[in-house]
Amino acid sequence: MNAHTNVEAAPLLAVSSLSKRFGDVNAVRNVSFEIERGKTFGLVGESGSGKSTVARLVLRLLEPTTGAVHFDGQDIGLLNASKLRSERQHMQMIFQDPYGSLNPRMTVEEIIAEPMLVHNLGTVKDRKATAERLIGEVGLPKSSLSRYPHEFSGGQRQRIAVARALSTRPTFIVADEPVSALDVSVQAQVLNLMCDLRDQYQTTMLFISHDLRVVQFMCDVIAVMYLGQIVEQGPRQRIYEVPSHPYTRALLSSAPGTDRDKRTVLEGEIPSAHNVPKGCAFCTRCPIAENICRERAPQTTQVEDGHSVACHFA
Amino acid sequence: MQDRTNPPNPGLDGDDKEIVVVTKPVWQRLLANPTAVISVLCLMVLVLGSVFANAVAGSDPLRINPSIRFKPPSFEFPFGTDNLGRDMFKIVLHGGKTSLLVGAVVTIISMTVATVLGLLAGYYRRVDMFLMRFVDGLMSFPAIVLATAMTGYLGPSVGTVVTSLSIVLIAPSLRVVRGQVLVVRELQMIEAARAVGVPTMRIFTKYILPAVSSPILVQASFIFSAAILSEAALSFIGLGIGSEDISWGNALTESRNYVSRAPWIVMFPGLALMLAILALNLLGDALRDVLDPKLARRR
């Protein structure tokens, strides 16, 4: 099968020129990226930068205004409702809020087994066995299966959400700020767990966070978003060692642990997506902005193989 | 049905600590609520009295006996007798059968329709547009006027009363269900279910319906009382169930000419009616307090 080998070599997920408007708000503007098989792609940005909208567009929980998402070689925008639903067994999602994303009226076993149930995978017995295996793999006792989500803490619930996401053995998982709602002490445990299971199941991931340390820990490739656009994208080492966009530099320097006097402190807040500045979207807060930035939007240019940036001065 | 939504104290979010929130079943919390207990007891007395009317009061409530007209309440006739010498105790108990049955059937029909339509309206925007205009139309008349027009057109019988009341009482319940669904559909668990690939039908039955069941139950108790009251009102003005059957409303109609001479003829059916409606409304309030602790605390 010639086509098959081609598909294997192609990236698992290819997002091209994705845009989403909500009324007169441009939440996501012309976003393109690819995720190779087995890699974890990190999307960072402030709240309001459109990260979560990208996650929902990628899984087609929202319909894009323009642009396409190719998953495993097929355009998921062209799938009809039932095909899309069945395709969902290969792509799962972990949500930010472990209190809100689990049905409070289902037992943990029902929650973990539900993806297998609705996709007709295995028998009742198989599903029970899988749920028992998964609950162990996420580090919770087997007795948890007969209990309800409210009996667990946030971190434990997120472990349950991870088990649910893995139950159909998906090739792709979107994690939307999976640890942001958790206490710092618990964050590391859940991240380690996700790391281990990702390696064990060889899952490709889209990992979304506003926390650069978390992204650095989890991701192979990182894209930085600002006001609905990707301003810089590249391999992890490049982003952390030679950040090329002034916004990326500001984000990195404001991370805890940086010397106080070396910090670049950004003025003001991220502008409203109702009212995107003319020219470069970042020009209102950029420490190195010149006249050209207020007039013309910068093109995305490659600074090195796989490392691209949208800035006039990169 | 159990309320399992209260989040554990976030301050205790150590990952290895187990947090056990003890939530008593609804019926246990209802038992701890005196209003609920009293209203359930009242309703039980009324329901059992009506169901076993033959055993408690004897059969043939409509038998006329001119020799015992206008007897005041006594040991023999606890509720007295009316202008035709009929035993009011029998009339109230047998009448309760009709009144409560009409109330129950109307509640079941209108709540079922309102729940199904409310789920659809709350979940699908387009259905919502259409249905809500229809509901606005229904609600621009007082329900009783609409029901009067319908029964007047169709002729008085139990069937037409049930039909017309079921239709006019759909609108307010539909609003309630729809409003709750609008809240629930925005919860992250619905998005999570869609992301998993849960079919829409299962999202309705496993996610939305359980989450809106408490307000539906509360609404049902109010609809029950509204149905009983409306049936009585329709019967009172002669557009109810017809004179060959008896209900509390019917009994009130026939006796209203004798209020001054024999007040007990009016008093006892009226008292039964009042008791049923009061109990149902109080039960509805108690249910709301028990099922929605947040609301109760605010009051």
mmCIF file of C-alpha atoms in Angstrom, chain A:
data_model
loop_
_atom_site.group_PDB
_atom_site.id
_atom_site.type_symbol
_atom_site.label_atom_id
_atom_site.label_comp_id
_atom_site.label_asym_id
_atom_site.label_seq_id
_atom_site.Cartn_x
_atom_site.Cartn_y
_atom_site.Cartn_z
ATOM 1 C CA MET A 1 0.000 0.000 0.000
ATOM 2 C CA ASN A 2 1.856 2.934 -1.309
ATOM 3 C CA ALA A 3 -0.599 5.537 -0.043
ATOM 4 C CA HIS A 4 -0.321 4.038 3.397
ATOM 5 C CA THR A 5 3.432 4.564 3.694
ATOM 6 C CA ASN A 6 2.958 8.122 2.538
ATOM 7 C CA VAL A 7 0.441 8.683 5.285
ATOM 8 C CA GLU A 8 2.827 7.247 7.845
ATOM 9 C CA ALA A 9 5.498 9.740 6.880
ATOM 10 C CA ALA A 10 3.097 12.688 6.850
ATOM 11 C CA PRO A 11 2.397 14.613 10.038
ATOM 12 C CA LEU A 12 -0.472 13.265 12.113
ATOM 13 C CA LEU A 13 -2.122 16.643 12.304
ATOM 14 C CA ALA A 14 -1.871 19.457 9.806
ATOM 15 C CA VAL A 15 -3.633 22.719 10.492
ATOM 16 C CA SER A 16 -3.707 25.194 7.635
ATOM 17 C CA SER A 17 -4.787 28.840 7.701
ATOM 18 C CA LEU A 18 -7.313 28.267 10.449
ATOM 19 C CA SER A 19 -9.464 31.260 11.422
ATOM 20 C CA LYS A 20 -12.443 31.628 13.677
ATOM 21 C CA ARG A 21 -14.709 34.635 14.087
ATOM 22 C CA PHE A 22 -17.259 34.960 16.850
ATOM 23 C CA GLY A 23 -19.453 37.811 15.692
ATOM 24 C CA ASP A 24 -17.013 40.663 15.212
ATOM 25 C CA VAL A 25 -14.264 39.037 17.284
ATOM 26 C CA ASN A 26 -11.433 37.365 15.427
ATOM 27 C CA ALA A 27 -10.538 34.756 18.024
ATOM 28 C CA VAL A 28 -8.114 32.845 15.800
ATOM 29 C CA ARG A 29 -6.444 34.380 12.765
ATOM 30 C CA ASN A 30 -4.707 32.381 10.099
ATOM 31 C CA VAL A 31 -3.080 29.743 12.277
ATOM 32 C CA SER A 32 -1.065 26.981 10.625
ATOM 33 C CA PHE A 33 1.026 24.250 12.173
ATOM 34 C CA GLU A 34 1.789 20.572 11.892
ATOM 35 C CA ILE A 35 2.301 17.937 14.539
ATOM 36 C CA GLU A 36 4.475 14.964 13.736
ATOM 37 C CA ARG A 37 3.601 11.527 14.976
ATOM 38 C CA GLY A 38 4.699 10.878 18.531
ATOM 39 C CA LYS A 39 5.597 14.509 19.176
ATOM 40 C CA THR A 40 4.051 16.875 21.655
ATOM 41 C CA PHE A 41 3.226 20.307 20.328
ATOM 42 C CA GLY A 42 2.905 23.097 22.856
ATOM 43 C CA LEU A 43 0.714 26.127 22.400
ATOM 44 C CA VAL A 44 1.462 28.983 24.818
ATOM 45 C CA GLY A 45 -0.037 32.395 25.258
ATOM 46 C CA GLU A 46 -1.859 34.676 27.638
ATOM 47 C CA SER A 47 -5.529 34.134 28.382
ATOM 48 C CA GLY A 48 -7.503 35.544 25.494
ATOM 49 C CA SER A 49 -4.883 34.636 22.918
ATOM 50 C CA GLY A 50 -7.105 32.006 21.286
ATOM 51 C CA LYS A 51 -5.310 28.862 22.438
ATOM 52 C CA SER A 52 -8.422 27.068 23.626
ATOM 53 C CA THR A 53 -10.308 28.041 20.495
ATOM 54 C CA VAL A 54 -7.556 26.414 18.441
ATOM 55 C CA ALA A 55 -7.940 23.247 20.516
ATOM 56 C CA ARG A 56 -11.663 23.143 19.823
ATOM 57 C CA LEU A 57 -11.189 23.879 16.133
ATOM 58 C CA VAL A 58 -8.640 21.098 15.826
ATOM 59 C CA LEU A 59 -11.130 18.587 17.267
ATOM 60 C CA ARG A 60 -13.963 20.219 15.340
ATOM 61 C CA LEU A 61 -15.906 20.935 18.491
ATOM 62 C CA LEU A 62 -16.190 24.327 16.804
ATOM 63 C CA GLU A 63 -16.545 24.909 13.078
ATOM 64 C CA PRO A 64 -13.731 27.050 11.663
ATOM 65 C CA THR A 65 -14.637 30.179 9.726
ATOM 66 C CA THR A 66 -11.908 29.386 7.224
ATOM 67 C CA GLY A 67 -9.062 26.920 7.009
ATOM 68 C CA ALA A 68 -8.740 23.165 7.251
ATOM 69 C CA VAL A 69 -7.615 20.520 9.701
ATOM 70 C CA HIS A 70 -6.143 17.303 8.329
ATOM 71 C CA PHE A 71 -6.001 14.467 10.799
ATOM 72 C CA ASP A 72 -4.188 11.328 9.750
ATOM 73 C CA GLY A 73 -4.378 12.422 6.135
ATOM 74 C CA GLN A 74 -8.080 13.233 5.979
ATOM 75 C CA ASP A 75 -9.777 16.595 6.122
ATOM 76 C CA ILE A 76 -11.988 16.323 9.198
ATOM 77 C CA GLY A 77 -13.963 19.341 8.016
ATOM 78 C CA LEU A 78 -15.380 17.150 5.239
ATOM 79 C CA LEU A 79 -16.537 14.313 7.484
ATOM 80 C CA ASN A 80 -20.267 13.980 8.087
ATOM 81 C CA ALA A 81 -21.603 13.858 11.630
ATOM 82 C CA SER A 82 -21.482 10.092 12.094
ATOM 83 C CA LYS A 83 -18.046 9.680 10.475
ATOM 84 C CA LEU A 84 -16.711 12.494 12.631
ATOM 85 C CA ARG A 85 -18.198 10.929 15.733
ATOM 86 C CA SER A 86 -16.569 7.624 14.960
ATOM 87 C CA GLU A 87 -13.255 9.353 14.185
ATOM 88 C CA ARG A 88 -13.308 10.817 17.685
ATOM 89 C CA GLN A 89 -12.125 7.540 19.181
ATOM 90 C CA HIS A 90 -8.716 8.385 17.711
ATOM 91 C CA MET A 91 -8.588 11.905 19.119
ATOM 92 C CA GLN A 92 -9.455 12.661 22.708
ATOM 93 C CA MET A 93 -9.297 15.712 24.906
ATOM 94 C CA ILE A 94 -8.343 16.516 28.482
ATOM 95 C CA PHE A 95 -9.977 19.649 29.844
ATOM 96 C CA GLN A 96 -8.826 22.352 32.188
ATOM 97 C CA ASP A 97 -11.514 22.045 34.813
ATOM 98 C CA PRO A 98 -11.490 18.629 36.474
ATOM 99 C CA TYR A 99 -14.628 19.608 38.405
ATOM 100 C CA GLY A 100 -16.671 20.406 35.327
ATOM 101 C CA SER A 101 -15.555 17.890 32.748
ATOM 102 C CA LEU A 102 -16.742 14.724 34.488
ATOM 103 C CA ASN A 103 -20.421 13.832 34.696
ATOM 104 C CA PRO A 104 -21.252 13.990 38.438
ATOM 105 C CA ARG A 105 -23.916 11.313 38.068
ATOM 106 C CA MET A 106 -21.740 8.606 36.579
ATOM 107 C CA THR A 107 -19.376 6.329 38.496
ATOM 108 C CA VAL A 108 -15.681 6.502 37.686
ATOM 109 C CA GLU A 109 -15.970 3.152 35.928
ATOM 110 C CA GLU A 110 -18.815 4.416 33.737
ATOM 111 C CA ILE A 111 -16.808 7.548 32.970
ATOM 112 C CA ILE A 112 -13.692 5.648 31.942
ATOM 113 C CA ALA A 113 -15.628 3.013 29.992
ATOM 114 C CA GLU A 114 -17.939 5.450 28.218
ATOM 115 C CA PRO A 115 -15.633 6.237 25.251
ATOM 116 C CA MET A 116 -15.260 2.488 24.612
ATOM 117 C CA LEU A 117 -18.995 1.975 25.030
ATOM 118 C CA VAL A 118 -20.039 4.680 22.575
ATOM 119 C CA HIS A 119 -17.484 3.507 20.012
ATOM 120 C CA ASN A 120 -18.455 -0.140 20.448
ATOM 121 C CA LEU A 121 -15.007 -1.274 21.510
ATOM 122 C CA GLY A 122 -14.802 -4.627 23.235
ATOM 123 C CA THR A 123 -17.363 -6.452 25.344
ATOM 124 C CA VAL A 124 -18.699 -5.343 28.706
ATOM 125 C CA LYS A 125 -16.058 -7.556 30.302
ATOM 126 C CA ASP A 126 -13.232 -6.100 28.194
ATOM 127 C CA ARG A 127 -14.281 -2.592 29.061
ATOM 128 C CA LYS A 128 -14.361 -3.392 32.747
ATOM 129 C CA ALA A 129 -10.897 -4.936 32.485
ATOM 130 C CA THR A 130 -9.595 -1.894 30.613
ATOM 131 C CA ALA A 131 -11.068 0.466 33.175
ATOM 132 C CA GLU A 132 -9.424 -1.518 35.964
ATOM 133 C CA ARG A 133 -6.080 -1.438 34.185
ATOM 134 C CA LEU A 134 -6.309 2.273 33.416
ATOM 135 C CA ILE A 135 -7.303 3.311 36.930
ATOM 136 C CA GLY A 136 -4.165 1.535 38.144
ATOM 137 C CA GLU A 137 -2.042 3.197 35.489
ATOM 138 C CA VAL A 138 -3.164 6.649 36.570
ATOM 139 C CA GLY A 139 -2.308 5.769 40.143
ATOM 140 C CA LEU A 140 -5.702 5.400 41.781
ATOM 141 C CA PRO A 141 -6.942 2.357 43.716
ATOM 142 C CA LYS A 142 -9.325 -0.053 42.023
ATOM 143 C CA SER A 143 -11.982 0.768 44.596
ATOM 144 C CA SER A 144 -12.253 4.216 42.965
ATOM 145 C CA LEU A 145 -14.167 2.686 40.081
ATOM 146 C CA SER A 146 -17.412 2.360 41.978
ATOM 147 C CA ARG A 147 -17.268 5.902 43.327
ATOM 148 C CA TYR A 148 -18.445 9.245 42.008
ATOM 149 C CA PRO A 149 -16.304 12.202 40.854
ATOM 150 C CA HIS A 150 -17.259 14.413 43.804
ATOM 151 C CA GLU A 151 -15.497 12.001 46.128
ATOM 152 C CA PHE A 152 -12.131 12.902 44.586
ATOM 153 C CA SER A 153 -9.793 15.865 44.770
ATOM 154 C CA GLY A 154 -8.929 17.972 41.728
ATOM 155 C CA GLY A 155 -5.723 16.102 40.987
ATOM 156 C CA GLN A 156 -7.426 12.754 41.355
ATOM 157 C CA ARG A 157 -10.205 13.853 39.039
ATOM 158 C CA GLN A 158 -7.701 14.938 36.446
ATOM 159 C CA ARG A 159 -6.179 11.460 36.686
ATOM 160 C CA ILE A 160 -9.633 10.053 35.981
ATOM 161 C CA ALA A 161 -9.918 12.384 32.984
ATOM 162 C CA VAL A 162 -6.544 11.104 31.737
ATOM 163 C CA ALA A 163 -7.744 7.514 32.097
ATOM 164 C CA ARG A 164 -10.886 8.348 30.145
ATOM 165 C CA ALA A 165 -8.863 10.005 27.390
ATOM 166 C CA LEU A 166 -6.689 6.908 27.056
ATOM 167 C CA SER A 167 -9.440 4.301 27.091
ATOM 168 C CA THR A 168 -9.892 4.130 23.312
ATOM 169 C CA ARG A 169 -6.109 4.137 22.787
ATOM 170 C CA PRO A 170 -6.258 7.352 20.768
ATOM 171 C CA THR A 171 -3.404 8.352 18.505
ATOM 172 C CA PHE A 172 -3.890 12.004 19.390
ATOM 173 C CA ILE A 173 -4.786 13.824 22.600
ATOM 174 C CA VAL A 174 -5.500 17.501 23.046
ATOM 175 C CA ALA A 175 -4.756 18.699 26.570
ATOM 176 C CA ASP A 176 -6.230 22.132 27.223
ATOM 177 C CA GLU A 177 -4.490 23.602 30.288
ATOM 178 C CA PRO A 178 -4.721 20.225 32.036
ATOM 179 C CA VAL A 179 -2.956 21.321 35.214
ATOM 180 C CA SER A 180 -3.826 25.019 35.451
ATOM 181 C CA ALA A 181 -6.718 24.416 37.829
ATOM 182 C CA LEU A 182 -4.619 22.260 40.165
ATOM 183 C CA ASP A 183 -2.512 23.181 43.160
ATOM 184 C CA VAL A 184 1.147 23.625 42.298
ATOM 185 C CA SER A 185 2.091 20.649 44.461
ATOM 186 C CA VAL A 186 -0.253 18.442 42.473
ATOM 187 C CA GLN A 187 0.629 19.847 39.050
ATOM 188 C CA ALA A 188 3.982 18.081 38.886
ATOM 189 C CA GLN A 189 2.473 14.705 39.761
ATOM 190 C CA VAL A 190 -0.173 14.972 37.063
ATOM 191 C CA LEU A 191 2.360 16.223 34.498
ATOM 192 C CA ASN A 192 4.704 13.342 35.261
ATOM 193 C CA LEU A 193 1.840 10.928 34.896
ATOM 194 C CA MET A 194 0.845 12.420 31.546
ATOM 195 C CA CYS A 195 4.440 12.264 30.371
ATOM 196 C CA ASP A 196 4.812 8.607 31.330
ATOM 197 C CA LEU A 197 1.537 7.546 29.773
ATOM 198 C CA ARG A 198 2.211 9.545 26.615
ATOM 199 C CA ASP A 199 5.487 7.678 26.178
ATOM 200 C CA GLN A 200 3.935 4.346 27.069
ATOM 201 C CA TYR A 201 1.040 4.763 24.612
ATOM 202 C CA GLN A 202 3.125 6.697 22.050
ATOM 203 C CA THR A 203 0.442 9.331 21.843
ATOM 204 C CA THR A 204 0.793 12.493 19.810
ATOM 205 C CA MET A 205 -0.259 15.516 21.798
ATOM 206 C CA LEU A 206 -1.380 19.090 21.430
ATOM 207 C CA PHE A 207 -0.585 20.608 24.791
ATOM 208 C CA ILE A 208 -2.004 24.002 25.675
ATOM 209 C CA SER A 209 -0.833 26.091 28.591
ATOM 210 C CA HIS A 210 -0.082 29.623 29.656
ATOM 211 C CA ASP A 211 2.740 28.333 31.840
ATOM 212 C CA LEU A 212 6.082 28.251 30.037
ATOM 213 C CA ARG A 213 7.668 25.936 32.574
ATOM 214 C CA VAL A 214 4.926 23.371 32.042
ATOM 215 C CA VAL A 215 5.279 23.592 28.278
ATOM 216 C CA GLN A 216 9.054 23.300 28.477
ATOM 217 C CA PHE A 217 8.648 20.139 30.502
ATOM 218 C CA MET A 218 6.132 18.508 28.173
ATOM 219 C CA CYS A 219 6.711 19.640 24.623
ATOM 220 C CA ASP A 220 9.012 18.973 21.659
ATOM 221 C CA VAL A 221 7.794 21.855 19.528
ATOM 222 C CA ILE A 222 6.388 25.107 20.832
ATOM 223 C CA ALA A 223 4.216 27.789 19.275
ATOM 224 C CA VAL A 224 3.600 31.115 20.965
ATOM 225 C CA MET A 225 0.230 32.729 20.372
ATOM 226 C CA TYR A 226 -0.690 36.383 20.681
ATOM 227 C CA LEU A 227 -4.134 37.747 19.863
ATOM 228 C CA GLY A 228 -5.203 34.773 17.790
ATOM 229 C CA GLN A 229 -1.983 34.428 15.802
ATOM 230 C CA ILE A 230 1.108 32.301 16.130
ATOM 231 C CA VAL A 231 3.972 34.777 16.485
ATOM 232 C CA GLU A 232 6.793 32.292 16.897
ATOM 233 C CA GLN A 233 7.105 28.579 16.433
ATOM 234 C CA GLY A 234 10.022 26.237 16.719
ATOM 235 C CA PRO A 235 11.733 23.354 18.510
ATOM 236 C CA ARG A 236 11.829 23.654 22.278
ATOM 237 C CA GLN A 237 15.557 24.367 22.581
ATOM 238 C CA ARG A 238 15.386 27.120 19.977
ATOM 239 C CA ILE A 239 12.453 28.838 21.649
ATOM 240 C CA TYR A 240 14.062 28.754 25.063
ATOM 241 C CA GLU A 241 17.635 29.485 23.987
ATOM 242 C CA VAL A 242 17.234 31.895 21.085
ATOM 243 C CA PRO A 243 13.752 33.365 21.269
ATOM 244 C CA SER A 244 13.344 35.641 18.249
ATOM 245 C CA HIS A 245 10.054 37.389 18.830
ATOM 246 C CA PRO A 246 10.003 40.199 21.412
ATOM 247 C CA TYR A 247 6.814 38.731 22.874
ATOM 248 C CA THR A 248 8.448 35.348 23.398
ATOM 249 C CA ARG A 249 11.427 37.065 25.010
ATOM 250 C CA ALA A 250 9.138 38.994 27.327
ATOM 251 C CA LEU A 251 7.238 35.843 28.271
ATOM 252 C CA LEU A 252 10.456 33.948 29.006
ATOM 253 C CA SER A 253 11.951 36.734 31.026
ATOM 254 C CA SER A 254 8.830 37.144 33.139
ATOM 255 C CA ALA A 255 8.840 33.480 34.161
ATOM 256 C CA PRO A 256 9.534 32.979 37.863
ATOM 257 C CA GLY A 257 13.204 32.330 38.520
ATOM 258 C CA THR A 258 14.504 35.008 36.171
ATOM 259 C CA ASP A 259 16.602 37.752 37.770
ATOM 260 C CA ARG A 260 14.477 40.736 38.620
ATOM 261 C CA ASP A 261 16.652 43.282 36.812
ATOM 262 C CA LYS A 262 16.868 41.145 33.670
ATOM 263 C CA ARG A 263 13.113 41.057 33.236
ATOM 264 C CA THR A 264 11.351 42.697 30.350
ATOM 265 C CA VAL A 265 8.083 43.842 31.827
ATOM 266 C CA LEU A 266 5.324 44.304 29.277
ATOM 267 C CA GLU A 267 3.213 47.412 29.566
ATOM 268 C CA GLY A 268 -0.548 47.059 29.763
ATOM 269 C CA GLU A 269 -2.772 44.160 28.915
ATOM 270 C CA ILE A 270 -3.404 42.062 25.847
ATOM 271 C CA PRO A 271 -5.695 44.206 23.631
ATOM 272 C CA SER A 272 -9.277 43.101 23.111
ATOM 273 C CA ALA A 273 -9.814 40.805 20.148
ATOM 274 C CA HIS A 274 -12.634 43.182 19.157
ATOM 275 C CA ASN A 275 -10.058 45.775 18.379
ATOM 276 C CA VAL A 276 -6.857 44.275 17.045
ATOM 277 C CA PRO A 277 -4.152 46.933 16.540
ATOM 278 C CA LYS A 278 -3.289 47.862 12.977
ATOM 279 C CA GLY A 279 -0.032 46.471 11.638
ATOM 280 C CA CYS A 280 1.643 44.017 13.999
ATOM 281 C CA ALA A 281 -0.840 42.920 16.667
ATOM 282 C CA PHE A 282 1.891 43.216 19.313
ATOM 283 C CA CYS A 283 2.992 46.759 18.419
ATOM 284 C CA THR A 284 1.066 48.399 21.285
ATOM 285 C CA ARG A 285 3.160 46.602 23.901
ATOM 286 C CA CYS A 286 6.345 45.819 22.021
ATOM 287 C CA PRO A 287 9.535 47.296 23.522
ATOM 288 C CA ILE A 288 11.211 47.533 20.101
ATOM 289 C CA ALA A 289 8.282 48.691 17.975
ATOM 290 C CA GLU A 290 8.994 51.196 15.191
ATOM 291 C CA ASN A 291 6.742 52.956 12.711
ATOM 292 C CA ILE A 292 6.695 50.056 10.289
ATOM 293 C CA CYS A 293 5.160 47.818 12.997
ATOM 294 C CA ARG A 294 2.155 50.112 13.319
ATOM 295 C CA GLU A 295 1.605 50.127 9.572
ATOM 296 C CA ARG A 296 2.322 46.702 8.169
ATOM 297 C CA ALA A 297 1.699 43.272 9.636
ATOM 298 C CA PRO A 298 4.939 41.255 9.585
ATOM 299 C CA GLN A 299 5.280 38.161 7.410
ATOM 300 C CA THR A 300 6.130 34.877 9.039
ATOM 301 C CA THR A 301 9.746 34.098 8.155
ATOM 302 C CA GLN A 302 11.979 31.127 8.787
ATOM 303 C CA VAL A 303 14.955 32.029 10.934
ATOM 304 C CA GLU A 304 16.210 28.484 10.841
ATOM 305 C CA ASP A 305 14.836 25.146 9.750
ATOM 306 C CA GLY A 306 11.598 24.595 11.653
ATOM 307 C CA HIS A 307 11.883 27.872 13.528
ATOM 308 C CA SER A 308 9.664 30.644 12.213
ATOM 309 C CA VAL A 309 8.765 34.031 13.581
ATOM 310 C CA ALA A 310 6.429 36.868 12.648
ATOM 311 C CA CYS A 311 8.394 40.060 13.388
ATOM 312 C CA HIS A 312 9.908 42.793 11.245
ATOM 313 C CA PHE A 313 13.109 42.733 13.300
ATOM 314 C CA ALA A 314 13.738 39.028 13.613
#
